[in-house]
């Protein structure tokens, strides 16, 4: 089914998105929609965390308390990188290794053997979560089923919400701690390293998608230390972040609208560019935000847009990707910064869409109102 959906997107998107770059209605006639209507993914499992609506409350329990300096003294690690074979060769870890090798990531995978005492685990967790370690290294923490301490709180949260893994979009709220929290940790349930038992041959592909999705959350959290708080407080921001992480990797059925939402957004912003108005509109909104275009573009973000580029090439080809990057201010730039967690980009793109989507719809679709893009950003990213 996944292959059929992808083929459908390939055929429809290739024909329709290229129309944005190459033409608009010349005589006010009708035009076809550039993106397909969203179709739910018939996935039997949930791999991602924090659904876009009915957000679960974080599970309460014992929480970590960092030291005043938030730089605990070095500890003797009780956690181990010497994984049991069943862990190391599970679909989850094979999928992670393949993804990490593909993207040249530095990572470590650790777990707590049964010989670790509760106090040792507590000290090790404080070190992992509150000590600034290698900025570009991702730590995968394998979590056993437990009801004890901080790990019990994290496991309860995952189990209650039927999640297989979580990242920094979630665990800062579970830990309920102010100040710095290491954004480069991903937590996998040991009892879901092989899935739930009914995924069959799809399991490895699902786990590779999960690896990319969760890694993207670490990038978003590095760009936005308040990522978890904003996600849990704003369902629209949550949808923006989660759907971006879900693009082109089929990692969860919660976010089946991801492709539709982001292709619609690209269509509208690139349409403004074709109208010769995107640069002016962006400068105007940034001015209201008291940010110059130069300062906005000068902000350096940790970047990950491989999946977004892959999606665009799949549906519209390399030429369309090249077209998008011709101008300094373009749809690809704005949307990748939005998806990567930049709060200024969230405000900017949301405002530009809300103000000018009507102009775009009239310019492109004319009187064919049934084909109009949603009239507001919140409708585009709503449930």
Short mmCIF file of C-alpha atoms in Angstrom, two decimals:
data_model
loop_
_atom_site.label_atom_id
_atom_site.label_comp_id
_atom_site.label_asym_id
_atom_site.label_seq_id
_atom_site.Cartn_x
_atom_site.Cartn_y
_atom_site.Cartn_z
CA UNK A 1 0.00 0.00 0.00
CA UNK A 2 2.84 2.36 0.77
CA UNK A 3 4.30 1.83 -2.70
CA UNK A 4 0.92 2.57 -4.31
CA UNK A 5 0.55 5.80 -2.35
CA UNK A 6 4.02 6.92 -3.26
CA UNK A 7 3.39 6.16 -6.92
CA UNK A 8 0.17 8.18 -6.75
CA UNK A 9 2.00 11.13 -5.25
CA UNK A 10 4.73 10.81 -7.85
CA UNK A 11 2.27 10.98 -10.72
CA UNK A 12 0.01 13.70 -9.33
CA UNK A 13 2.72 15.82 -7.72
CA UNK A 14 5.06 15.73 -10.71
CA UNK A 15 2.35 17.03 -13.00
CA UNK A 16 0.90 19.53 -10.58
CA UNK A 17 3.80 21.07 -8.67
CA UNK A 18 5.75 21.73 -11.88
CA UNK A 19 2.81 23.86 -12.95
CA UNK A 20 3.64 26.31 -10.15
CA UNK A 21 7.07 26.98 -11.54
CA UNK A 22 6.09 27.05 -15.17
CA UNK A 23 2.65 28.65 -15.43
CA UNK A 24 -0.41 30.25 -13.89
CA UNK A 25 -3.85 30.73 -15.38
CA UNK A 26 -3.31 32.93 -18.40
CA UNK A 27 -6.90 33.90 -19.09
CA UNK A 28 -8.55 33.55 -15.70
CA UNK A 29 -9.59 30.01 -16.59
CA UNK A 30 -9.77 27.05 -14.24
CA UNK A 31 -6.62 25.33 -13.04
CA UNK A 32 -6.07 21.94 -11.46
CA UNK A 33 -5.03 21.63 -7.81
CA UNK A 34 -1.28 21.28 -7.32
CA UNK A 35 -1.39 18.86 -4.42
CA UNK A 36 -3.49 15.79 -3.80
CA UNK A 37 -6.09 15.76 -1.09
CA UNK A 38 -4.79 14.08 2.06
CA UNK A 39 -5.49 10.37 2.31
CA UNK A 40 -5.16 8.59 5.67
CA UNK A 41 -2.34 6.11 5.92
CA UNK A 42 -3.63 2.68 6.86
CA UNK A 43 -0.78 1.98 9.22
CA UNK A 44 -1.55 -0.42 12.01
CA UNK A 45 0.97 0.99 14.46
CA UNK A 46 1.93 4.34 15.92
CA UNK A 47 5.63 5.09 15.78
CA UNK A 48 5.80 8.79 16.54
CA UNK A 49 5.11 10.74 19.70
CA UNK A 50 2.63 13.46 20.67
CA UNK A 51 -0.38 13.28 18.34
CA UNK A 52 -1.54 16.53 16.72
CA UNK A 53 -4.77 16.67 18.71
CA UNK A 54 -5.86 15.37 22.11
CA UNK A 55 -2.27 15.74 23.28
CA UNK A 56 -1.73 13.43 26.28
CA UNK A 57 -0.60 14.93 29.52
CA UNK A 58 2.96 14.02 30.45
CA UNK A 59 3.15 11.13 32.86
CA UNK A 60 4.11 12.35 36.29
CA UNK A 61 6.55 10.60 38.56
CA UNK A 62 10.04 10.86 39.98
CA UNK A 63 11.96 13.53 38.07
CA UNK A 64 15.60 14.39 37.69
CA UNK A 65 16.90 17.45 39.50
CA UNK A 66 20.06 18.88 37.94
CA UNK A 67 22.75 20.46 40.10
CA UNK A 68 22.84 24.25 40.38
CA UNK A 69 25.59 24.47 37.80
CA UNK A 70 23.81 21.87 35.65
CA UNK A 71 27.21 20.29 34.97
CA UNK A 72 27.36 17.22 37.24
CA UNK A 73 30.78 15.91 38.12
CA UNK A 74 32.03 13.08 35.90
CA UNK A 75 30.61 9.74 36.93
CA UNK A 76 31.60 6.16 36.39
CA UNK A 77 29.21 4.98 33.69
CA UNK A 78 26.93 2.18 34.72
CA UNK A 79 25.26 2.19 31.32
CA UNK A 80 26.88 0.03 28.69
CA UNK A 81 27.43 0.23 24.92
CA UNK A 82 28.05 -3.52 24.80
CA UNK A 83 24.54 -4.46 23.75
CA UNK A 84 23.13 -7.96 23.99
CA UNK A 85 22.87 -9.53 20.55
CA UNK A 86 19.07 -9.43 20.59
CA UNK A 87 19.19 -5.66 21.11
CA UNK A 88 22.02 -4.92 18.70
CA UNK A 89 20.51 -6.90 15.81
CA UNK A 90 16.91 -5.88 16.36
CA UNK A 91 15.09 -4.10 13.50
CA UNK A 92 15.11 -0.90 15.52
CA UNK A 93 18.89 -0.83 15.92
CA UNK A 94 19.64 -2.12 12.42
CA UNK A 95 17.33 0.59 11.09
CA UNK A 96 19.08 3.21 13.20
CA UNK A 97 22.55 2.07 12.08
CA UNK A 98 21.55 2.16 8.44
CA UNK A 99 20.11 5.66 8.82
CA UNK A 100 23.15 6.89 10.79
CA UNK A 101 25.58 5.51 8.19
CA UNK A 102 23.53 6.97 5.36
CA UNK A 103 23.64 10.43 6.91
CA UNK A 104 27.13 10.17 8.44
CA UNK A 105 25.91 10.65 12.01
CA UNK A 106 27.91 10.14 15.17
CA UNK A 107 25.93 8.14 17.71
CA UNK A 108 26.11 5.82 20.69
CA UNK A 109 23.56 3.27 21.87
CA UNK A 110 23.45 2.50 25.60
CA UNK A 111 21.38 0.52 28.07
CA UNK A 112 21.43 -0.16 31.81
CA UNK A 113 22.32 -3.77 32.70
CA UNK A 114 20.48 -5.45 35.58
CA UNK A 115 23.58 -5.01 37.74
CA UNK A 116 23.06 -1.23 37.89
CA UNK A 117 21.58 0.02 41.16
CA UNK A 118 18.85 2.66 41.27
CA UNK A 119 21.27 5.28 42.60
CA UNK A 120 23.78 4.50 39.84
CA UNK A 121 21.05 4.82 37.22
CA UNK A 122 19.95 8.15 38.72
CA UNK A 123 23.49 9.54 38.59
CA UNK A 124 24.03 8.29 35.05
CA UNK A 125 20.77 9.81 33.86
CA UNK A 126 21.70 13.15 35.39
CA UNK A 127 24.97 12.98 33.49
CA UNK A 128 23.32 12.06 30.20
CA UNK A 129 20.53 14.62 30.35
CA UNK A 130 22.25 17.59 32.00
CA UNK A 131 25.88 17.49 30.92
CA UNK A 132 26.83 19.16 27.68
CA UNK A 133 28.57 16.38 25.80
CA UNK A 134 29.52 16.11 22.13
CA UNK A 135 27.23 18.54 20.34
CA UNK A 136 26.89 16.40 17.22
CA UNK A 137 26.59 12.97 18.83
CA UNK A 138 23.19 11.36 19.24
CA UNK A 139 22.66 9.06 22.23
CA UNK A 140 20.13 6.25 21.94
CA UNK A 141 18.96 5.13 25.39
CA UNK A 142 17.30 1.71 25.42
CA UNK A 143 14.62 1.70 28.09
CA UNK A 144 13.54 -1.45 29.93
CA UNK A 145 10.04 -1.97 31.25
CA UNK A 146 10.12 -0.57 34.76
CA UNK A 147 8.08 1.39 37.28
CA UNK A 148 11.06 2.75 39.21
CA UNK A 149 12.31 6.31 39.32
CA UNK A 150 12.88 8.51 36.29
CA UNK A 151 13.06 5.57 33.89
CA UNK A 152 9.70 4.41 35.24
CA UNK A 153 8.19 7.83 34.46
CA UNK A 154 9.57 7.74 30.93
CA UNK A 155 8.45 4.17 30.33
CA UNK A 156 4.98 4.91 31.69
CA UNK A 157 4.68 7.85 29.31
CA UNK A 158 5.71 5.74 26.32
CA UNK A 159 3.55 2.79 27.27
CA UNK A 160 0.46 4.82 28.13
CA UNK A 161 0.54 6.57 24.77
CA UNK A 162 1.60 3.44 22.84
CA UNK A 163 4.78 5.11 21.56
CA UNK A 164 7.83 3.12 20.51
CA UNK A 165 10.28 5.98 21.01
CA UNK A 166 10.52 9.62 21.96
CA UNK A 167 12.97 12.47 21.65
CA UNK A 168 13.45 16.02 22.93
CA UNK A 169 10.01 17.06 21.71
CA UNK A 170 8.67 14.99 24.60
CA UNK A 171 11.04 14.07 27.42
CA UNK A 172 11.69 17.61 28.75
CA UNK A 173 8.02 17.71 29.72
CA UNK A 174 8.20 14.26 31.28
CA UNK A 175 11.27 15.28 33.28
CA UNK A 176 9.58 18.57 34.26
CA UNK A 177 12.86 20.38 34.74
CA UNK A 178 13.85 23.96 34.02
CA UNK A 179 17.11 24.83 32.33
CA UNK A 180 19.34 22.96 29.93
CA UNK A 181 18.40 19.44 28.87
CA UNK A 182 20.55 17.57 26.36
CA UNK A 183 18.57 17.67 23.06
CA UNK A 184 20.53 14.81 21.49
CA UNK A 185 18.93 11.86 23.29
CA UNK A 186 16.44 9.42 21.79
CA UNK A 187 14.68 6.90 24.00
CA UNK A 188 13.64 3.54 22.54
CA UNK A 189 11.53 0.96 24.39
CA UNK A 190 13.35 -2.37 24.58
CA UNK A 191 10.02 -4.19 24.36
CA UNK A 192 9.35 -2.54 20.98
CA UNK A 193 12.73 -3.05 19.31
CA UNK A 194 11.04 -5.74 17.20
CA UNK A 195 7.80 -3.83 16.79
CA UNK A 196 4.55 -5.28 18.02
CA UNK A 197 4.76 -8.58 16.16
CA UNK A 198 2.37 -7.99 13.27
CA UNK A 199 4.45 -5.76 10.97
CA UNK A 200 6.03 -8.58 8.98
CA UNK A 201 8.46 -7.58 6.24
CA UNK A 202 7.60 -3.91 6.73
CA UNK A 203 9.34 -3.71 10.11
CA UNK A 204 12.82 -2.70 8.96
CA UNK A 205 11.51 0.06 6.70
CA UNK A 206 9.29 1.32 9.50
CA UNK A 207 12.23 1.40 11.90
CA UNK A 208 14.37 3.31 9.40
CA UNK A 209 11.57 5.84 9.08
CA UNK A 210 11.32 6.05 12.85
CA UNK A 211 15.07 6.70 13.08
CA UNK A 212 14.88 9.65 10.68
CA UNK A 213 11.75 11.06 12.29
CA UNK A 214 13.17 11.00 15.80
CA UNK A 215 16.58 12.31 14.69
CA UNK A 216 14.86 15.30 13.07
CA UNK A 217 13.39 16.11 16.48
CA UNK A 218 16.91 16.38 17.92
CA UNK A 219 17.77 18.89 15.17
CA UNK A 220 14.60 20.88 15.89
CA UNK A 221 15.39 20.93 19.62
CA UNK A 222 18.93 22.16 18.98
CA UNK A 223 17.43 25.05 17.02
CA UNK A 224 14.73 25.69 19.60
CA UNK A 225 15.41 24.85 23.28
CA UNK A 226 11.72 25.48 24.04
CA UNK A 227 10.57 22.93 21.45
CA UNK A 228 8.78 20.60 23.88
CA UNK A 229 7.02 23.39 25.75
CA UNK A 230 5.73 24.95 22.52
CA UNK A 231 4.61 21.58 21.14
CA UNK A 232 2.66 20.73 24.26
CA UNK A 233 1.13 24.22 24.38
CA UNK A 234 0.19 24.87 20.74
CA UNK A 235 -1.43 22.16 18.58
CA UNK A 236 -0.69 24.10 15.37
CA UNK A 237 3.00 24.41 16.20
CA UNK A 238 2.94 20.75 17.15
CA UNK A 239 1.50 19.81 13.75
CA UNK A 240 4.12 21.90 11.94
CA UNK A 241 6.96 20.20 13.81
CA UNK A 242 5.63 16.65 13.71
CA UNK A 243 4.53 16.76 10.08
CA UNK A 244 7.91 18.10 9.00
CA UNK A 245 9.61 15.20 10.81
CA UNK A 246 7.21 12.80 9.09
CA UNK A 247 7.83 13.89 5.49
CA UNK A 248 8.86 11.12 3.09
CA UNK A 249 9.60 8.52 5.78
CA UNK A 250 6.17 6.98 6.56
CA UNK A 251 6.98 6.91 10.26
CA UNK A 252 3.51 7.21 11.70
CA UNK A 253 -0.19 7.27 10.87
CA UNK A 254 -0.88 10.22 13.18
CA UNK A 255 0.66 12.57 10.63
CA UNK A 256 -0.77 11.31 7.35
CA UNK A 257 -1.51 14.95 6.40
CA UNK A 258 2.17 15.89 6.38
CA UNK A 259 2.70 15.69 2.62
CA UNK A 260 -0.50 17.56 1.80
CA UNK A 261 0.21 20.35 4.31
CA UNK A 262 3.79 20.99 3.22
CA UNK A 263 3.21 20.67 -0.52
CA UNK A 264 0.30 23.11 -0.22
CA UNK A 265 2.54 25.52 1.66
CA UNK A 266 5.27 25.22 -0.97
CA UNK A 267 2.69 25.74 -3.70
CA UNK A 268 1.38 28.94 -2.13
CA UNK A 269 4.76 30.50 -1.26
CA UNK A 270 6.27 29.61 -4.61
CA UNK A 271 3.17 31.03 -6.25
CA UNK A 272 3.84 34.36 -4.53
CA UNK A 273 7.39 34.15 -5.86
CA UNK A 274 6.06 33.58 -9.40
CA UNK A 275 3.80 36.60 -8.91
CA UNK A 276 6.91 38.61 -7.98
CA UNK A 277 5.61 39.31 -4.48
CA UNK A 278 7.25 36.86 -2.07
CA UNK A 279 10.33 38.96 -1.32
CA UNK A 280 8.24 42.08 -0.66
CA UNK A 281 5.72 40.27 1.53
CA UNK A 282 8.43 38.58 3.59
CA UNK A 283 10.26 41.87 4.17
CA UNK A 284 7.03 43.55 5.21
CA UNK A 285 6.10 40.92 7.80
CA UNK A 286 9.66 40.74 9.13
CA UNK A 287 9.58 44.54 9.52
CA UNK A 288 6.49 44.20 11.72
CA UNK A 289 8.44 41.65 13.75
CA UNK A 290 11.30 44.18 14.01
CA UNK A 291 13.67 41.84 12.20
CA UNK A 292 15.55 42.85 9.06
CA UNK A 293 15.74 40.41 6.17
CA UNK A 294 19.52 40.44 6.50
CA UNK A 295 19.36 39.51 10.19
CA UNK A 296 16.77 36.81 9.48
CA UNK A 297 18.90 35.20 6.78
CA UNK A 298 22.03 35.50 8.96
CA UNK A 299 20.62 33.20 11.66
CA UNK A 300 22.41 29.87 11.36
CA UNK A 301 20.31 26.81 12.08
CA UNK A 302 21.31 23.19 12.44
CA UNK A 303 19.97 21.87 9.16
CA UNK A 304 18.25 18.70 8.08
CA UNK A 305 16.15 18.86 4.92
CA UNK A 306 17.16 15.63 3.17
CA UNK A 307 13.65 14.22 3.45
CA UNK A 308 12.02 17.44 2.23
CA UNK A 309 14.29 17.58 -0.81
CA UNK A 310 13.69 13.89 -1.45
CA UNK A 311 9.94 14.45 -1.41
CA UNK A 312 10.17 17.36 -3.85
CA UNK A 313 12.38 15.42 -6.24
CA UNK A 314 9.97 12.47 -6.05
CA UNK A 315 6.90 14.50 -6.90
CA UNK A 316 8.33 17.20 -9.18
CA UNK A 317 11.89 16.35 -10.24
CA UNK A 318 15.33 17.91 -9.86
CA UNK A 319 14.43 20.83 -12.12
CA UNK A 320 11.74 21.98 -9.73
CA UNK A 321 14.16 21.82 -6.80
CA UNK A 322 16.63 23.92 -8.81
CA UNK A 323 13.85 26.37 -9.65
CA UNK A 324 12.99 26.83 -5.97
CA UNK A 325 16.56 27.75 -5.06
CA UNK A 326 17.07 30.40 -7.74
CA UNK A 327 16.17 33.33 -5.48
CA UNK A 328 17.65 34.15 -2.03
CA UNK A 329 14.15 34.28 -0.51
CA UNK A 330 12.27 31.20 -1.67
CA UNK A 331 9.68 28.67 -0.56
CA UNK A 332 12.23 25.93 0.18
CA UNK A 333 14.26 28.20 2.47
CA UNK A 334 11.23 29.45 4.40
CA UNK A 335 9.64 26.04 4.79
CA UNK A 336 12.80 24.25 5.87
CA UNK A 337 13.48 26.92 8.52
CA UNK A 338 9.87 26.63 9.66
CA UNK A 339 10.10 22.86 9.96
CA UNK A 340 13.47 22.99 11.69
CA UNK A 341 11.92 24.68 14.71
CA UNK A 342 12.80 28.34 14.13
CA UNK A 343 10.14 30.33 16.00
CA UNK A 344 10.61 33.49 13.90
CA UNK A 345 9.96 31.44 10.76
CA UNK A 346 6.80 30.01 12.31
CA UNK A 347 5.42 33.51 12.89
CA UNK A 348 6.64 34.73 9.50
CA UNK A 349 5.25 31.91 7.35
CA UNK A 350 2.00 31.72 9.29
CA UNK A 351 1.41 35.46 8.79
CA UNK A 352 2.37 35.47 5.10
CA UNK A 353 0.05 32.53 4.42
CA UNK A 354 -2.91 34.01 6.28
CA UNK A 355 -2.61 37.40 4.58
CA UNK A 356 -1.92 36.38 1.02
CA UNK A 357 -3.43 32.93 0.40
CA UNK A 358 -6.58 34.60 -0.93
CA UNK A 359 -4.51 36.57 -3.44
CA UNK A 360 -2.78 33.37 -4.51
CA UNK A 361 -5.99 31.41 -4.83
CA UNK A 362 -7.56 34.09 -7.01
CA UNK A 363 -4.41 34.41 -9.15
CA UNK A 364 -3.98 30.69 -9.71
CA UNK A 365 -7.45 29.19 -9.49
CA UNK A 366 -9.60 32.11 -10.58
CA UNK A 367 -13.25 31.36 -9.90
CA UNK A 368 -12.71 27.65 -9.16
CA UNK A 369 -13.22 28.09 -5.43
CA UNK A 370 -13.59 24.37 -4.79
CA UNK A 371 -9.89 24.01 -5.61
CA UNK A 372 -8.69 26.82 -3.33
CA UNK A 373 -6.05 26.08 -0.72
CA UNK A 374 -7.29 26.33 2.90
CA UNK A 375 -8.05 29.92 3.80
CA UNK A 376 -5.81 29.98 6.87
CA UNK A 377 -2.57 28.45 8.11
CA UNK A 378 -4.40 26.97 11.09
CA UNK A 379 -6.81 25.14 8.81
CA UNK A 380 -3.91 23.84 6.71
CA UNK A 381 -2.18 22.41 9.79
CA UNK A 382 -5.28 21.65 11.84
CA UNK A 383 -6.54 18.12 12.54
#
